Each structure stands twice: as structure tokens, then as C-alpha cells.
Short mmCIF file of C-alpha atoms in Angstrom, two decimals:
data_model
loop_
_atom_site.label_atom_id
_atom_site.label_comp_id
_atom_site.label_asym_id
_atom_site.label_seq_id
_atom_site.Cartn_x
_atom_site.Cartn_y
_atom_site.Cartn_z
CA MET A 1081 58.52 -99.64 80.75
CA THR A 1082 62.33 -99.62 82.01
CA ALA A 1083 61.60 -101.86 84.93
CA GLU A 1084 59.94 -104.48 82.66
CA TYR A 1085 62.96 -104.15 80.21
CA LEU A 1086 65.29 -104.63 83.01
CA ARG A 1087 63.34 -107.58 84.40
CA ALA A 1088 63.16 -109.35 80.93
CA VAL A 1089 66.85 -109.10 80.19
CA ARG A 1090 67.67 -110.36 83.64
CA ALA A 1091 65.47 -113.37 83.18
CA HIS A 1092 67.93 -114.29 80.25
CA LEU A 1093 71.05 -113.97 81.96
CA GLY A 1094 70.83 -117.03 84.28
CA ARG A 1095 73.97 -118.44 82.72
CA LEU A 1096 76.23 -115.61 83.97
CA SER A 1097 77.64 -115.76 87.48
CA ARG A 1098 75.90 -113.33 90.06
CA ALA A 1099 78.85 -110.84 89.94
CA ASP A 1100 78.81 -110.66 86.06
CA ARG A 1101 75.08 -110.38 85.93
CA ARG A 1102 74.85 -107.67 88.72
CA ARG A 1103 77.37 -105.76 86.73
CA ALA A 1104 75.74 -105.98 83.30
CA LEU A 1105 72.39 -105.21 85.07
CA ASP A 1106 73.74 -102.28 86.97
CA ALA A 1107 75.25 -100.79 83.70
CA LEU A 1108 72.02 -101.44 81.78
CA SER A 1109 70.00 -99.73 84.76
CA ALA A 1110 72.11 -96.62 84.46
CA GLN A 1111 71.77 -96.72 80.61
CA LEU A 1112 67.93 -97.09 80.90
CA GLU A 1113 67.64 -94.03 83.13
CA GLU A 1114 69.46 -91.79 80.48
CA LEU A 1115 67.16 -93.01 78.23
CA VAL A 1116 64.17 -92.14 80.34
CA GLU A 1117 65.35 -88.60 80.76
CA ALA A 1118 65.75 -88.19 77.09
CA GLY A 1119 62.48 -89.61 76.43
CA GLY A 1120 63.66 -92.57 74.61
CA ASP A 1121 62.27 -96.03 74.20
CA PRO A 1122 64.39 -99.01 75.41
CA VAL A 1123 63.08 -101.47 72.65
CA THR A 1124 63.95 -98.84 70.01
CA ALA A 1125 67.27 -97.89 71.39
CA LEU A 1126 68.57 -101.12 72.57
CA GLY A 1127 66.54 -103.84 70.84
CA GLU A 1128 64.34 -106.51 72.09
CA PRO A 1129 65.30 -107.54 75.55
CA ALA A 1130 66.30 -111.25 74.45
CA HIS A 1131 68.61 -109.77 71.75
CA TYR A 1132 70.08 -107.45 74.12
CA ALA A 1133 70.67 -110.17 76.51
CA ALA A 1134 72.04 -112.59 73.76
CA GLY A 1135 74.68 -109.78 72.94
CA LEU A 1136 75.78 -109.62 76.58
CA LEU A 1137 76.13 -113.40 76.60
CA ASP A 1138 77.98 -113.51 73.55
CA ALA A 1139 80.41 -110.76 74.61
CA LEU A 1140 81.19 -112.75 77.98
CA ALA A 1141 81.35 -116.29 76.14
CA GLY A 1142 84.38 -117.93 77.12
CA ASP A 1143 84.94 -116.28 80.57
CA LEU A 1144 85.00 -118.64 83.46
CA PRO A 1145 82.10 -117.54 85.75
CA GLU A 1146 83.08 -116.91 89.23
CA GLY A 1147 80.28 -119.04 90.65
CA SER A 1148 81.61 -122.08 88.60
CA ALA A 1149 83.54 -125.00 90.25
CA SER A 1150 87.22 -124.39 90.69
CA ARG A 1151 88.21 -127.57 88.75
CA ARG A 1152 86.49 -130.89 87.95
CA VAL A 1153 87.49 -134.43 88.35
CA PHE A 1154 86.06 -137.08 85.77
CA GLY A 1155 83.33 -134.30 85.21
CA ILE A 1156 82.49 -134.00 88.99
CA PRO A 1157 82.80 -130.51 90.19
CA VAL A 1158 85.43 -130.02 93.14
CA GLU A 1159 85.27 -126.77 95.38
CA THR A 1160 87.26 -125.50 97.99
CA ARG A 1161 86.55 -121.61 97.96
CA GLY A 1162 83.06 -121.78 99.57
CA PRO A 1163 84.16 -120.79 103.28
CA VAL A 1164 85.92 -117.82 102.16
CA SER A 1165 84.07 -116.47 98.96
CA ALA A 1166 80.79 -114.80 99.27
CA GLU A 1167 80.41 -115.12 95.31
CA ILE A 1168 80.73 -118.85 95.58
CA ARG A 1169 78.52 -119.40 98.44
CA SER A 1170 75.76 -117.23 96.53
CA ARG A 1171 75.36 -119.95 94.19
CA VAL A 1172 73.16 -121.79 96.79
CA TRP A 1173 70.86 -118.89 96.28
CA ASP A 1174 70.68 -117.82 92.74
CA PRO A 1175 67.08 -117.49 91.77
CA ALA A 1176 68.11 -116.12 88.07
CA ASN A 1177 69.75 -119.38 87.63
CA PRO A 1178 67.27 -122.19 86.45
CA SER A 1179 69.62 -124.77 87.40
CA LEU A 1180 68.44 -126.78 90.45
CA PHE A 1181 71.73 -128.27 91.14
CA VAL A 1182 75.04 -126.48 91.19
CA PRO A 1183 78.44 -127.17 92.73
CA ARG A 1184 78.90 -127.76 96.27
CA LEU A 1185 80.36 -124.89 98.30
CA PHE A 1186 83.21 -127.06 99.60
CA GLY A 1187 83.99 -130.76 98.56
CA ILE A 1188 82.92 -132.93 95.54
CA GLY A 1189 79.58 -133.10 93.97
CA TRP A 1190 76.58 -130.91 93.67
CA THR A 1191 74.19 -129.04 96.04
CA VAL A 1192 70.74 -127.59 95.61
CA ASN A 1193 70.15 -124.09 94.40
CA LEU A 1194 67.59 -122.93 96.84
CA GLY A 1195 66.91 -119.85 94.47
CA ALA A 1196 65.77 -122.08 91.61
CA VAL A 1197 63.54 -124.22 94.08
CA ALA A 1198 61.93 -121.07 95.47
CA VAL A 1199 61.08 -119.74 91.81
CA ARG A 1200 59.84 -123.12 90.79
CA ALA A 1201 57.69 -123.27 93.71
CA GLY A 1202 56.22 -119.89 93.07
CA LEU A 1203 57.61 -118.24 96.19
CA ILE A 1204 59.39 -115.58 94.39
CA ARG A 1205 60.37 -114.29 90.85
CA PRO A 1206 63.84 -114.62 89.44
CA ASP A 1207 64.39 -110.98 89.65
CA ASP A 1208 63.03 -110.57 93.33
CA THR A 1209 66.62 -110.37 94.88
CA ASP A 1210 67.54 -106.81 93.90
CA ALA A 1211 69.49 -104.36 96.03
CA GLU A 1212 66.37 -102.39 97.04
CA VAL A 1213 64.58 -105.57 98.27
CA LEU A 1214 67.71 -106.53 100.26
CA ARG A 1215 67.77 -103.02 101.91
CA SER A 1216 64.32 -103.25 102.96
CA ILE A 1217 64.58 -106.50 104.75
CA PRO A 1218 63.84 -105.62 108.57
CA GLU A 1219 66.86 -106.23 110.78
CA ARG A 1220 64.61 -108.24 113.27
CA ASP A 1221 63.97 -110.78 110.32
CA LEU A 1222 67.55 -111.02 109.51
CA SER A 1223 68.43 -111.66 113.26
CA ALA A 1224 65.57 -114.41 113.14
CA ALA A 1225 67.23 -116.01 110.16
CA ARG A 1226 70.49 -116.10 111.87
CA GLY A 1227 69.00 -117.42 115.20
CA VAL A 1228 67.56 -120.45 113.39
CA PRO A 1229 70.58 -122.77 113.02
CA LEU A 1230 71.85 -121.32 116.42
CA VAL A 1231 68.74 -122.82 118.10
CA ILE A 1232 69.14 -125.96 116.38
CA ALA A 1233 72.49 -126.46 117.16
CA GLY A 1234 72.24 -125.37 120.69
CA SER A 1235 69.15 -127.74 121.27
CA THR A 1236 71.14 -130.78 119.74
CA ALA A 1237 74.09 -130.02 121.99
CA ALA A 1238 71.85 -129.79 125.19
CA ALA A 1239 70.06 -132.74 124.29
CA LEU A 1240 73.36 -134.71 123.66
CA ALA A 1241 74.59 -133.31 127.19
CA LEU A 1242 71.22 -134.65 128.89
CA VAL A 1243 71.75 -138.27 127.63
CA TRP A 1244 75.74 -138.33 127.70
CA ARG A 1245 76.10 -140.46 130.84
CA SER A 1246 73.44 -143.08 129.75
CA LEU A 1247 75.23 -143.68 126.37
CA PRO A 1248 77.53 -146.79 126.01
CA SER A 1249 81.26 -146.26 125.49
CA SER A 1250 80.87 -147.22 121.77
CA VAL A 1251 77.98 -145.95 119.16
CA ALA A 1252 77.33 -146.30 115.85
CA SER A 1253 79.91 -144.67 113.67
CA GLY A 1254 77.51 -144.25 110.62
CA PHE A 1255 74.65 -145.83 108.77
CA GLY A 1256 73.97 -147.79 105.74
CA MET A 1257 71.44 -147.33 103.00
CA THR A 1258 69.27 -149.52 105.23
CA GLY A 1259 69.39 -147.75 108.46
CA ARG A 1260 71.44 -150.06 110.03
CA PRO A 1261 74.90 -149.14 111.63
CA ARG A 1262 77.97 -149.56 109.51
CA GLY A 1263 80.45 -150.10 112.40
CA GLU A 1264 81.13 -148.66 116.24
CA ALA A 1265 83.20 -145.71 117.43
CA PRO A 1266 83.82 -144.15 120.74
CA LYS A 1267 80.92 -142.11 121.92
CA TRP A 1268 83.11 -138.95 122.11
CA THR A 1269 82.78 -138.62 118.25
CA LEU A 1270 79.25 -137.56 118.80
CA THR A 1271 80.80 -134.14 120.07
CA GLY A 1272 82.31 -133.89 116.67
CA VAL A 1273 79.10 -134.44 114.81
CA ALA A 1274 77.22 -131.76 117.08
CA ALA A 1275 80.29 -129.35 116.28
CA LEU A 1276 79.56 -129.75 112.61
CA GLY A 1277 76.22 -128.17 113.17
CA ALA A 1278 77.34 -125.57 115.95
CA LEU A 1279 80.34 -124.17 113.95
CA PRO A 1280 78.48 -123.18 110.95
CA ALA A 1281 75.69 -121.67 113.21
CA LEU A 1282 78.17 -119.48 114.74
CA TRP A 1283 79.80 -118.56 111.60
CA ALA A 1284 76.39 -117.46 110.46
CA GLN A 1285 76.10 -114.75 113.22
CA ARG A 1286 78.70 -112.23 111.62
CA LYS A 1287 76.72 -108.98 110.93
CA ASN A 1288 79.47 -106.99 108.97
CA VAL A 1289 78.68 -108.71 105.75
CA PRO A 1290 76.25 -107.93 103.08
CA VAL A 1291 72.66 -108.89 103.63
CA GLU A 1292 72.63 -111.21 100.83
CA ASP A 1293 75.52 -113.15 102.48
CA ARG A 1294 74.02 -113.03 105.56
CA LEU A 1295 71.02 -115.07 104.40
CA VAL A 1296 73.14 -117.38 102.42
CA ARG A 1297 75.13 -118.30 105.64
CA ALA A 1298 72.01 -118.68 107.70
CA ALA A 1299 70.69 -121.01 105.06
CA SER A 1300 74.08 -123.17 104.79
CA ALA A 1301 74.27 -123.31 108.36
CA THR A 1302 70.66 -124.22 108.94
CA SER A 1303 70.93 -127.18 106.73
CA LEU A 1304 74.17 -128.46 108.35
CA SER A 1305 72.55 -128.02 111.92
CA VAL A 1306 69.52 -130.03 110.66
CA ILE A 1307 71.82 -132.97 109.43
CA SER A 1308 74.16 -132.76 112.34
CA ALA A 1309 70.98 -133.28 114.64
CA SER A 1310 69.55 -136.09 112.59
CA VAL A 1311 72.86 -137.84 112.81
CA VAL A 1312 73.10 -137.27 116.66
CA ALA A 1313 69.53 -138.19 117.15
CA ALA A 1314 69.50 -141.34 115.06
CA THR A 1315 73.04 -142.42 116.82
CA VAL A 1316 71.54 -141.83 120.32
CA VAL A 1317 68.24 -143.68 119.61
CA GLN A 1318 70.14 -146.49 118.07
CA ALA A 1319 72.57 -146.87 121.35
CA ARG A 1320 69.19 -147.22 123.30
CA ARG A 1321 67.17 -149.43 121.05
CA PRO A 1322 69.79 -151.48 118.81
CA CYS A 1323 67.21 -153.40 117.05
CA GLY A 1324 65.61 -150.40 115.03
CA ARG A 1325 66.76 -148.82 111.56
CA TRP A 1326 67.16 -145.58 113.02
CA GLY A 1327 69.75 -144.45 110.56
CA LEU A 1328 66.81 -143.73 108.14
CA LEU A 1329 66.15 -140.54 110.32
CA THR A 1330 69.31 -139.03 108.66
CA GLY A 1331 67.58 -139.66 105.23
CA ALA A 1332 64.32 -138.20 106.43
CA ALA A 1333 66.33 -135.15 107.65
CA LEU A 1334 67.52 -133.97 104.02
CA PRO A 1335 64.00 -132.78 102.93
CA VAL A 1336 63.74 -130.83 106.20
CA ALA A 1337 67.26 -129.42 105.72
CA VAL A 1338 66.21 -128.02 102.34
CA ALA A 1339 62.74 -126.72 103.73
CA GLY A 1340 64.58 -124.78 106.49
CA SER A 1341 67.23 -123.44 104.56
CA LEU A 1342 64.54 -122.17 102.06
CA ALA A 1343 62.60 -120.57 104.93
CA VAL A 1344 65.28 -118.57 106.55
CA VAL A 1345 65.96 -116.84 103.15
CA VAL A 1346 62.28 -116.73 101.70
CA VAL A 1347 60.75 -115.43 104.74
CA PRO A 1348 63.02 -112.41 105.27
CA LEU A 1349 63.12 -111.91 101.70
CA ARG A 1350 59.32 -111.68 101.15
CA SER A 1351 59.26 -109.20 103.94
CA GLY A 1352 61.70 -107.02 102.23
CA LEU A 1353 59.57 -107.54 99.14
CA ARG A 1354 56.39 -106.23 100.96
CA ARG A 1355 58.24 -103.08 102.28
CA ALA A 1356 59.81 -102.28 99.01
CA TRP A 1357 56.42 -102.48 97.22
CA HIS A 1358 54.86 -100.31 99.78
CA ALA A 1359 57.83 -97.68 99.35
CA ALA A 1360 57.31 -97.76 95.77
CA ALA A 1361 53.64 -97.41 95.88
CA ALA A 1362 53.95 -94.30 98.34
CA ALA A 1363 56.50 -92.65 96.21
CA PRO A 1364 55.36 -89.88 93.75
CA PRO A 1365 55.14 -91.18 89.89
CA ARG A 1366 58.32 -90.24 88.13
CA SER A 1367 57.77 -88.23 84.80
CA THR A 1368 58.87 -90.02 81.72
CA LEU A 1369 58.51 -86.83 79.66
CA PRO A 1370 61.68 -85.29 78.05
CA LYS A 1371 63.02 -82.19 79.60
CA GLU A 1372 62.28 -79.05 78.26
CA LYS A 1373 65.40 -77.22 76.92
CA THR A 1374 66.27 -73.84 78.13
CA PRO A 1375 66.58 -71.42 75.20
#
């Protein structure tokens, strides 16, 4: 009963930042445990989950969520805290937030909330990312997730090194909507494009951070490494076969980047869910009867 109540309240708190939501649910969880020990009923003591959640939202109304953009320009979010704030980074994986698009981690505009995508695709439920599940994720799965962007970035760098001598001194500096080059630039600029995928991949290798942040780092790095690889590939092919519209490869890479980012989070998370479910099934049932008072 308490788990269902907690889950129902969580489903109504998507508007809160992740930090506020976690604090509110931790406090509610402790309160529910006390009710269980006293033999109380959550609905009787606290009201319906929707009403309880509405009270929390009203109490926190007017506060600036930590996950919101630091400022806006003509209504467009502008963010600069993503590289240094785990709370800001977590907005790209927030299953409890139903919004598909959230402010970017760095720069102007919006990015995809992979958590909302996973929920809508039926891969997880909004309340699946809790502390117990994260603790249950095997270390090998976390290592594999971190390794995905590293492999992509490394493969991109290796492929670029193999064709470097055969490239002309000038290559496409970018591509338009039609896939045609917009201009030319020295070929060494390709090393900068490759670095845009390699540096985030290295940044994602940190182990001394919370599990959730490790997954978010891996997802962000995977997306950037895929986009970097697509730009390098399109530029190299364009240099060798100038008649094509190879810039369209970069557009085709966007859904691949989203799918890859989603996979490096969902696969370990589902592994943690399975382990948490098995552990819960093996645990002895907890009594909900009130404790007898000693005379």
C-alpha cells in the first residue's frame, strides 16, 4: 500500500525539479514507514495521493526549480551550468517530467528529455529511477555504458587518421539543409570536430560520481560522439565525392544519437530493475500489523 501511495504521489510531481522531488519523496517515505509501524492507512492519514501532491506543489510554488534554465532571451532558454552541475545535467534523464523537450545543458534552445521518451515508449515507468534500482545496477553495465561514447569517438579518430593523407588541403566547413557544403575550411578543422566527440567521451569516464550522473554523462557523450562522427564522415566523403549531398548524413545521425543515448541509460537501468525485483521477491514480507505495546 505504501509503495503504491508513494508511486502515485511521484506521478504528480513532474513539475518539480529532481532535487525538490527527491527531498519531498524521501520525507514522504519516512512518514509512510512511521504510519506502517503504527498500523495507519496512508489515504486516511494523508489524503488521496493527488491531493497530497497538490499540497506539495502549492507549498513550493514560486520557487525557481534547480533544473530550469538560468535565464531566457526572448523566451528561449539559455544555460551555462550543465558542464559543472549534476542537477542541471539530470534534466536530460527525468522520467517523472512528462515534457519531451527541456532546456539544453549548455547553450541556447532545447534538448530531448530521454526519460520522457523512455516512458512514452513503454521502456520504463516514471518512478523506476529510484535509489534502490540505481544501487542494483551491475558495475559491468555501468562500464559498458561509459564505453559506448569512447568506442565511437575512438573509431572516429582512427578512421580520420587513416584517410588524413588522402584528404585535400581544404574540406567542407559545414552543410546546408540540402546537404550541400556551405563553404570551405582547412582540413585540420576536422580534428576539432573529432575532439567534440572525444572530450565528452573522456569526461564520461569519471567513476567517483553518483550512478545516475554516470549514466547521464554517458548518454550526453554518446549523443555528441555520434554527431561528431557523422560530421567527420560527411566531410570526408564530400571531399572524395564532391557531387553528392553528403551533408544529409548529419541529419540522419540525429535519431541515431537519441537512440544511442537512450540505450546507454535504459539498458543498465532495466538490469538494475531486474536485480531490485529479484531482491524484493526474495526478501521476507514485512508485517504491516501494529506493534504490541508492552504493559
